[in-house]
Amino acid sequence: MDAGDRILNRPAEALSVKDAKRIREERLVPLSGEVSVSYLEKVDSSTVIARYLTFSHPLLLPVARSLSVPEDQLPRYLLRSVGEEVKKGEALAGRRGLLPRVYRSPTAGKIVALSRGRVILDPSPSTTELLAHLSGTVVEVIPARGAVIETRGAVLEGVWGNGGETSGTLKMVTEGETGPLGKEFLDFRFSESIVVWKGWASKEGLLAAADAGIRGMVLGSLPAALREAVSSLPYPLMLTEGFGEMPMARPIAQFLGRQTWQEVYLSAQTFRPHLITPFELTEAPVDEEGPPLSLQPGQHVRIIGGEWAWRIGSVSNPTPRWHRLESGLFAWCVEVTLEEGKKVAAPLTNLQLLG
Amino acid sequence: MDKQSPSYLIADLGSAYTRAALIEPVAGEYRALALGQATSTLDPPWSDARLALKEAIAQIQTSRHKTLLSEENGLVPREAGGVDSFLATSSAAPPLRAVALGLAQDYSLKIAQRIVVSTYAQTLQAIDARRLRLNHGEGARGLLSAFSRGEVELLILSGGTDQGDPRPVLDLARDLAVLLQALPGGHRFPILYLGNRKARPQIVQILGPLATLHLADNPLPSLNGEFPWAAQEALEKIWVEEKLLPLPGLPELSSWTEGHLHPTLRGFAWALDYLAQKHGLRLLGVDIGASSTGAILTQGEKPPEMYTENLGLGQGMVNLLPRVEAEKISRWLPFPASEGEIKEWMLMKSLHPYSLPQTRRELFLEQAVARETISTIAEEILPADKKGYPDMVVGRGALLSTAPNPQQAALVLLDALQPAGVVTLALDRYGILPPLGALAHINPQAATQVLERDGLLVLGTVVSLLGRGSEGSTALGFQVTYETGKRLEGEVAYGSLEVLPLAKGQKATVELHPSRGFDVGLGRRGKAAVLADIEGGEVGLIIDARGRPLSWPSDPENSRLKVQEWMQEIGS
């Protein structure tokens, strides 16, 4: 059964892989803060957009145990009183004698109580700065929250991130390797940069990257067994393909190759992580396209699942046809030509437009 | 069409799919005349819920040669050939992240948490007054830390019966006020107050200047009963305001509904309750979606009980991973699958919630996950001993309604729920039961007619045996007498499923003779039963003699063969 004009041929998903696009990026604090930029202000990656307070849990400091004194004797050894504010590193308690010891406050705060040999310290709220992380113009100020920055640049959207954000120079770890990330590839040359690995993660590789002091990572895929572990990595990480052992799709690897040595911004949020390469502000403005409402011949698409899972092809016939899948389900499908020339029918629900 | 009778456009907006239907009278009876469906467009680059709805409506327009949307993309009124009203339900928004504060864990906090799970919300923390003050405010500072990170979206304050001393809950409110005053920038949280009614005026004085205060009837007005329904409705309204309406395109869409925009689970509950009241039945509904799964149990004169969690077959699949071991999923598969393969498939599916299973392997994986998801949710609402099992189960969700054949949908429900006794199975055929539930509030006749003619797809009646036997031994003898007088007799072996022909619209009398040790749901083993007016359906009359709970051979290969046998026996 043909669709005619009855069924639109819109793909279910679309990820941006664009060399030039107008970008509007929201930079917001979690709850409420003090915004320090104004409308139409020019910003760069180190500009502070807003500042906000975060509160930490009270600390129960095991002072008596550290000083090796009885719990009920702790008050004798205190150097500061309940209710006092202390600075980080200040001595809270001390013991003289042959083996003198001092217990220093791990952070600034207020001593609120003593309890069973412990000092309860209420850490001072800390001020966190929200940086712009990219260069552009403030086009909207959101009171007490932050701002929207507009810029022009290249954009790559990924499929999953481990949280966090960073900015830095983008560097390819290697040109050709597409397998597991080996620790031998990472060293001090990648310190303070955002690295691209065209294959998949390995535990050793991820740890070596942390030791090398990288700022962030973009890679093809992550074995499912490592998913929990990456949440505690000291750098943000973005996947372009997903979970498993899949190399990065060639168009995406080529796109990232074009961004190498550029200053980029990586937002590794779990849903729709993305990498932005802002242009110089002197670049000409880019025409804004609307969202894709229908597939066109020649567009690059990724097939989600099935016999041709994760393969990239181009739309060869965008007219939707009602098709029975091997699973027994029926779906509106379009014709996609894979890179080797094979033509396949792919459900619209299982197509991710790349572009 | 009868020119006097109103016509309706109804829709359900999910996180993965948007469905719409045109409801109009034909020959004096309301019918669902045309349907449309599209993948939802909340996510970038579309970022507008209306786009998918317009695509679904466009399909209806083409089918009925009718214009329902104007060029300016508003609804065409009835006078110009459109519809009288538009009603919608939605589950598209994420759950509200709530912190419950109460006086006591066993009373006020317990019921507050039950209210939270009755709709699209989740409890981040449940803190009683003592813990808030423990260790010189450790609990309070922990809460402040969560506030400052933007993790909390709603506070629920409960405690005290309506005739009791209001001072404890007022002290708790004052503690909360101190915390709120410490927050930077004067952020105003929504607070839902459910506690002692006598304390309300002072609660308003203490918290009103600091928060957006919502008041609802105390779910525990005395120690003699729980009345959570007003609080549930209040929480649903907050979810609609704080989570649903801020989604792109929703405010405009909401204006089309003129106030008839409700959570999907609520609409589904209304529809089931309506059927339950009309036919004097007890109904269980299960709604398995992409981002959430819910269960509803009708309760006679009382409003239905509802339960939902952020588990599903799309984005919600990732939340099942820490709850269910891969073995519990692989036991439903007719082929070997490693833990790694299952986890990777589940993680990828959560990244691509719109995708359909293209291969049989993917289909069976999805159906296996669906079984565990439905089971996890349903056990929160059903008694463990299966006594007083509902008369009818209604399943909804794309996995069930678009299964390659109705037998597969029936088997998923049977495996997931493992019902006891005699139960009718049905599906929400087109995914429109929730907005029909909303329609029932303004035109009960229209809603009932469409529900019964078009909305429900009856799969058939299941007779499930309780008890254990040896594999292959006779568990039950049966005799089916059809309305034509024809008879069918036979025996069913323990460990198997038997499907007997009984088509939609047909009825039969069924005599059951369980072997000693087996119970057909009458509470006595070996006792025979005669069941009159058993209804047929798309699958027929199913006898499930696999015992409860289901068991598998310990050897993996034999276990897979057993699963294949069950699939063959039901005809999938």
Coordinates of C-alpha atoms in Angstrom, one line a residue, chain A residues 56-352:
Chain A
S56 CA 26.7 20.9 51.3
H57 CA 25.7 18.3 53.8
P58 CA 27.0 18.9 57.3
L59 CA 30.3 17.1 58.0
L60 CA 30.7 14.8 61.0
L61 CA 34.4 15.0 61.7
P62 CA 35.9 12.2 63.8
V63 CA 38.2 14.4 65.8
A64 CA 38.4 12.3 69.0
R65 CA 39.4 9.3 67.1
S66 CA 42.0 11.2 65.0
L67 CA 43.5 12.6 68.2
S68 CA 43.3 9.2 69.9
V69 CA 41.5 10.7 72.9
P70 CA 38.3 9.4 74.7
E71 CA 35.0 10.7 73.1
D72 CA 33.8 12.3 76.3
Q73 CA 37.1 14.2 76.7
L74 CA 37.0 15.9 73.3
P75 CA 35.9 19.4 74.7
R76 CA 39.3 19.5 76.6
Y77 CA 41.2 19.4 73.3
L78 CA 39.1 21.8 71.3
L79 CA 40.8 25.0 70.1
R80 CA 37.6 26.5 68.8
S81 CA 34.1 26.7 70.2
V82 CA 30.6 25.7 69.1
G83 CA 29.1 28.5 67.1
E84 CA 32.4 29.8 65.8
E85 CA 33.1 30.2 62.1
V86 CA 36.3 28.5 60.9
K87 CA 38.4 28.7 57.8
K88 CA 39.7 25.8 55.7
G89 CA 42.9 24.5 57.3
E90 CA 42.4 26.1 60.7
A91 CA 43.2 24.0 63.7
L92 CA 40.0 22.8 65.4
A93 CA 41.5 20.6 68.1
G94 CA 45.0 19.6 69.3
R95 CA 46.8 17.3 71.6
R96 CA 50.2 18.1 73.2
G97 CA 52.7 15.7 74.6
L98 CA 55.3 13.4 73.1
L99 CA 53.2 12.9 70.0
P100 CA 51.4 16.2 69.4
R101 CA 48.6 16.1 66.9
V102 CA 46.3 18.7 65.4
Y103 CA 43.0 18.3 63.6
R104 CA 42.4 20.9 60.9
S105 CA 39.1 21.9 59.4
P106 CA 38.8 20.4 55.9
T107 CA 36.7 23.3 54.7
A108 CA 35.4 26.6 55.8
G109 CA 32.2 26.5 57.9
K110 CA 30.6 26.8 61.3
I111 CA 30.9 24.5 64.2
V112 CA 27.3 23.7 65.1
A113 CA 27.7 20.9 67.8
L114 CA 29.8 18.2 69.3
S115 CA 28.4 14.6 69.3
R116 CA 30.0 11.5 70.5
G117 CA 33.5 12.5 69.9
R118 CA 32.7 14.2 66.6
V119 CA 32.6 17.8 65.6
I120 CA 29.6 18.7 63.4
L121 CA 30.7 21.3 60.9
D122 CA 28.2 23.1 58.7
P123 CA 30.2 23.9 55.5
S124 CA 29.8 27.4 54.3
P125 CA 27.8 27.6 51.1
S126 CA 30.3 27.7 48.2
T127 CA 29.9 30.0 45.2
T128 CA 30.0 28.3 41.9
E129 CA 30.6 30.2 38.7
L130 CA 28.7 29.3 35.5
L131 CA 31.0 30.0 32.6
A132 CA 29.9 30.8 29.1
H133 CA 32.1 28.0 27.7
L134 CA 31.6 29.4 24.2
S135 CA 32.0 32.7 22.5
G136 CA 29.0 34.6 21.2
T137 CA 26.4 37.3 22.1
V138 CA 23.9 37.3 24.9
V139 CA 20.5 37.5 23.2
E140 CA 18.4 36.8 26.3
V141 CA 18.9 37.3 30.0
I142 CA 16.8 35.0 32.2
P143 CA 16.5 36.8 35.6
A144 CA 18.2 34.9 38.4
R145 CA 18.9 31.9 36.1
G146 CA 21.4 32.9 33.4
A147 CA 21.3 33.7 29.8
V148 CA 20.9 32.5 26.2
I149 CA 24.1 32.9 24.1
E150 CA 23.8 33.0 20.3
T151 CA 26.7 32.1 18.1
R152 CA 27.5 30.6 14.8
G153 CA 29.4 27.4 14.5
A154 CA 29.6 23.8 13.8
V155 CA 27.4 21.5 15.8
L156 CA 27.5 17.7 16.5
E157 CA 24.8 16.1 18.6
G158 CA 25.6 12.8 20.3
V159 CA 23.3 10.2 21.7
W160 CA 24.5 10.0 25.4
G161 CA 26.7 11.8 27.8
N162 CA 27.9 11.2 31.4
G163 CA 27.1 14.7 32.5
G164 CA 29.2 17.8 33.0
E165 CA 30.6 20.3 30.5
T166 CA 33.9 21.7 29.4
S167 CA 35.7 23.6 26.7
G168 CA 39.1 23.2 25.2
T169 CA 41.0 22.3 22.1
L170 CA 39.8 19.3 20.1
K171 CA 42.4 16.7 19.2
M172 CA 42.1 13.3 17.5
V173 CA 43.9 10.6 19.5
T174 CA 44.8 8.8 16.2
E175 CA 43.7 9.1 12.6
G176 CA 43.0 5.5 11.8
E177 CA 42.2 3.4 14.9
T178 CA 38.6 2.5 15.4
G179 CA 38.7 -0.3 17.9
P180 CA 38.9 -0.3 21.7
L181 CA 40.7 2.7 23.3
G182 CA 44.1 1.5 24.4
K183 CA 46.0 3.2 27.2
E184 CA 49.0 3.3 25.0
F185 CA 47.4 6.0 22.9
L186 CA 47.0 8.6 25.7
D187 CA 49.8 10.6 27.2
F188 CA 50.7 14.1 28.3
R189 CA 50.2 15.5 24.7
F190 CA 46.4 15.4 25.3
S191 CA 46.5 17.2 28.6
E192 CA 43.9 19.9 28.9
S193 CA 42.3 19.0 25.6
I194 CA 39.1 17.4 24.4
V195 CA 40.0 14.1 22.7
V196 CA 38.3 12.2 20.0
W197 CA 38.5 8.4 19.8
K198 CA 36.8 6.9 16.7
G199 CA 36.2 3.5 18.4
W200 CA 34.8 2.4 21.7
A201 CA 35.9 2.8 25.3
S202 CA 37.9 0.4 27.4
K203 CA 38.4 0.6 31.1
E204 CA 42.1 1.0 30.8
G205 CA 41.8 3.7 28.1
L206 CA 39.3 5.7 30.2
L207 CA 41.6 5.7 33.2
A208 CA 44.6 6.5 31.1
A209 CA 42.8 9.5 29.7
A210 CA 42.1 10.7 33.3
D211 CA 45.8 10.3 34.1
A212 CA 46.7 12.2 31.0
G213 CA 44.6 15.1 32.3
I214 CA 42.2 15.4 29.4
R215 CA 39.3 17.9 29.7
G216 CA 36.7 15.8 27.8
M217 CA 36.2 12.9 25.4
V218 CA 34.1 12.2 22.3
L219 CA 34.0 8.6 21.2
G220 CA 31.9 6.1 19.2
S221 CA 30.5 3.8 21.8
L222 CA 30.7 2.4 25.3
P223 CA 30.4 -1.2 26.4
A224 CA 27.3 -1.5 28.6
A225 CA 29.4 -2.9 31.5
L226 CA 31.2 0.4 31.8
R227 CA 28.1 2.6 31.9
E228 CA 28.1 2.9 35.7
A229 CA 31.8 3.5 35.9
V230 CA 31.9 6.5 33.6
S231 CA 29.6 8.4 35.8
S232 CA 32.5 8.9 38.2
L233 CA 35.1 9.9 35.6
P234 CA 36.7 13.3 36.2
Y235 CA 35.8 14.5 32.7
P236 CA 32.7 14.7 30.6
L237 CA 32.3 12.1 27.9
M238 CA 29.9 12.0 24.8
L239 CA 29.0 9.0 22.7
T240 CA 28.1 9.4 19.0
E241 CA 26.8 5.9 18.4
G242 CA 25.6 4.4 21.7
F243 CA 26.3 1.4 23.8
G244 CA 28.3 -1.6 22.7
E245 CA 31.4 -1.9 20.6
M246 CA 30.7 0.2 17.5
P247 CA 33.1 2.5 15.7
M248 CA 32.1 6.0 15.0
A249 CA 30.1 6.5 11.8
R250 CA 32.3 7.8 9.0
P251 CA 30.4 11.1 8.4
I252 CA 30.7 11.9 12.1
A253 CA 34.4 11.0 12.2
Q254 CA 35.0 13.2 9.2
F255 CA 33.0 16.1 10.8
L256 CA 35.1 15.8 13.9
G257 CA 38.3 15.7 11.8
R258 CA 37.3 19.1 10.4
Q259 CA 37.1 20.5 13.9
T260 CA 40.5 19.3 15.0
W261 CA 42.6 21.9 16.7
Q262 CA 39.6 24.2 17.1
E263 CA 38.4 25.5 20.5
V264 CA 35.2 23.6 21.2
Y265 CA 32.5 23.4 23.8
L266 CA 31.3 20.0 25.0
S267 CA 28.1 19.6 26.9
A268 CA 27.9 15.9 28.0
Q269 CA 24.4 16.1 29.3
T270 CA 22.7 12.7 29.3
F271 CA 20.0 13.6 26.8
R272 CA 21.2 15.2 23.6
P273 CA 24.8 15.9 24.5
H274 CA 26.5 18.1 21.9
L275 CA 29.8 19.6 20.7
I276 CA 29.9 23.2 19.4
T277 CA 32.8 24.8 17.5
P278 CA 32.0 28.5 17.5
F279 CA 33.1 30.5 14.5
E280 CA 35.0 33.8 14.8
L281 CA 32.4 36.5 15.3
T282 CA 33.4 38.0 12.0
E283 CA 32.0 35.1 10.1
A284 CA 29.0 35.8 8.0
P285 CA 25.6 34.8 9.4
V286 CA 24.1 31.4 8.4
D287 CA 20.6 31.0 7.1
E288 CA 18.5 29.3 9.6
E289 CA 16.6 26.2 8.4
G290 CA 13.4 25.0 10.0
P291 CA 13.2 21.5 11.5
P292 CA 13.1 18.7 8.9
L293 CA 9.5 17.8 8.1
S294 CA 10.1 15.2 5.4
L295 CA 13.0 13.2 4.1
Q296 CA 14.6 14.2 0.8
P297 CA 16.6 12.0 -1.6
G298 CA 20.2 12.0 -0.8
Q299 CA 19.9 12.8 2.9
H300 CA 22.1 10.8 5.2
V301 CA 20.3 8.6 7.7
R302 CA 21.2 6.1 10.3
I303 CA 19.1 2.9 10.6
I304 CA 18.2 2.1 14.2
G305 CA 18.2 -1.7 14.9
G306 CA 17.3 -4.5 12.6
E307 CA 19.4 -6.4 10.1
W308 CA 21.2 -3.1 9.1
A309 CA 21.5 -1.8 12.6
W310 CA 23.5 1.4 13.0
R311 CA 24.4 1.5 9.3
I312 CA 24.5 4.9 7.5
G313 CA 23.0 5.3 4.1
S314 CA 21.3 7.8 2.0
V315 CA 17.6 8.1 1.2
S316 CA 17.1 6.9 -2.3
N317 CA 13.3 6.9 -2.5
P318 CA 11.5 8.9 0.2
T319 CA 7.9 7.8 -0.7
P320 CA 6.7 5.8 2.3
R321 CA 5.4 2.3 1.6
W322 CA 3.5 0.0 4.1
H323 CA 5.8 -2.9 4.7
R324 CA 5.8 -6.0 6.8
L325 CA 9.0 -6.3 8.9
E326 CA 10.7 -9.6 9.7
S327 CA 9.3 -9.2 13.3
G328 CA 5.8 -9.4 11.9
L329 CA 5.0 -5.8 12.6
F330 CA 4.0 -3.4 9.8
A331 CA 5.5 0.0 9.3
W332 CA 5.8 2.9 6.8
C333 CA 9.2 2.4 5.2
V334 CA 11.4 4.4 2.8
E335 CA 14.2 3.1 0.6
V336 CA 17.7 3.7 1.9
T337 CA 20.8 2.9 -0.1
L338 CA 23.7 1.8 2.1
E339 CA 27.3 2.8 1.5
E340 CA 28.1 -0.4 -0.5
G341 CA 25.1 0.3 -2.8
K342 CA 22.6 -2.1 -1.3
K343 CA 19.0 -0.8 -1.2
V344 CA 17.0 -1.6 1.9
A345 CA 13.5 -0.7 3.3
A346 CA 13.8 1.1 6.6
P347 CA 10.9 2.1 8.8
L348 CA 10.5 5.8 9.4
T349 CA 10.4 5.1 13.1
N350 CA 13.8 3.6 12.9
L351 CA 15.5 6.4 11.0
Q352 CA 17.8 9.0 12.4

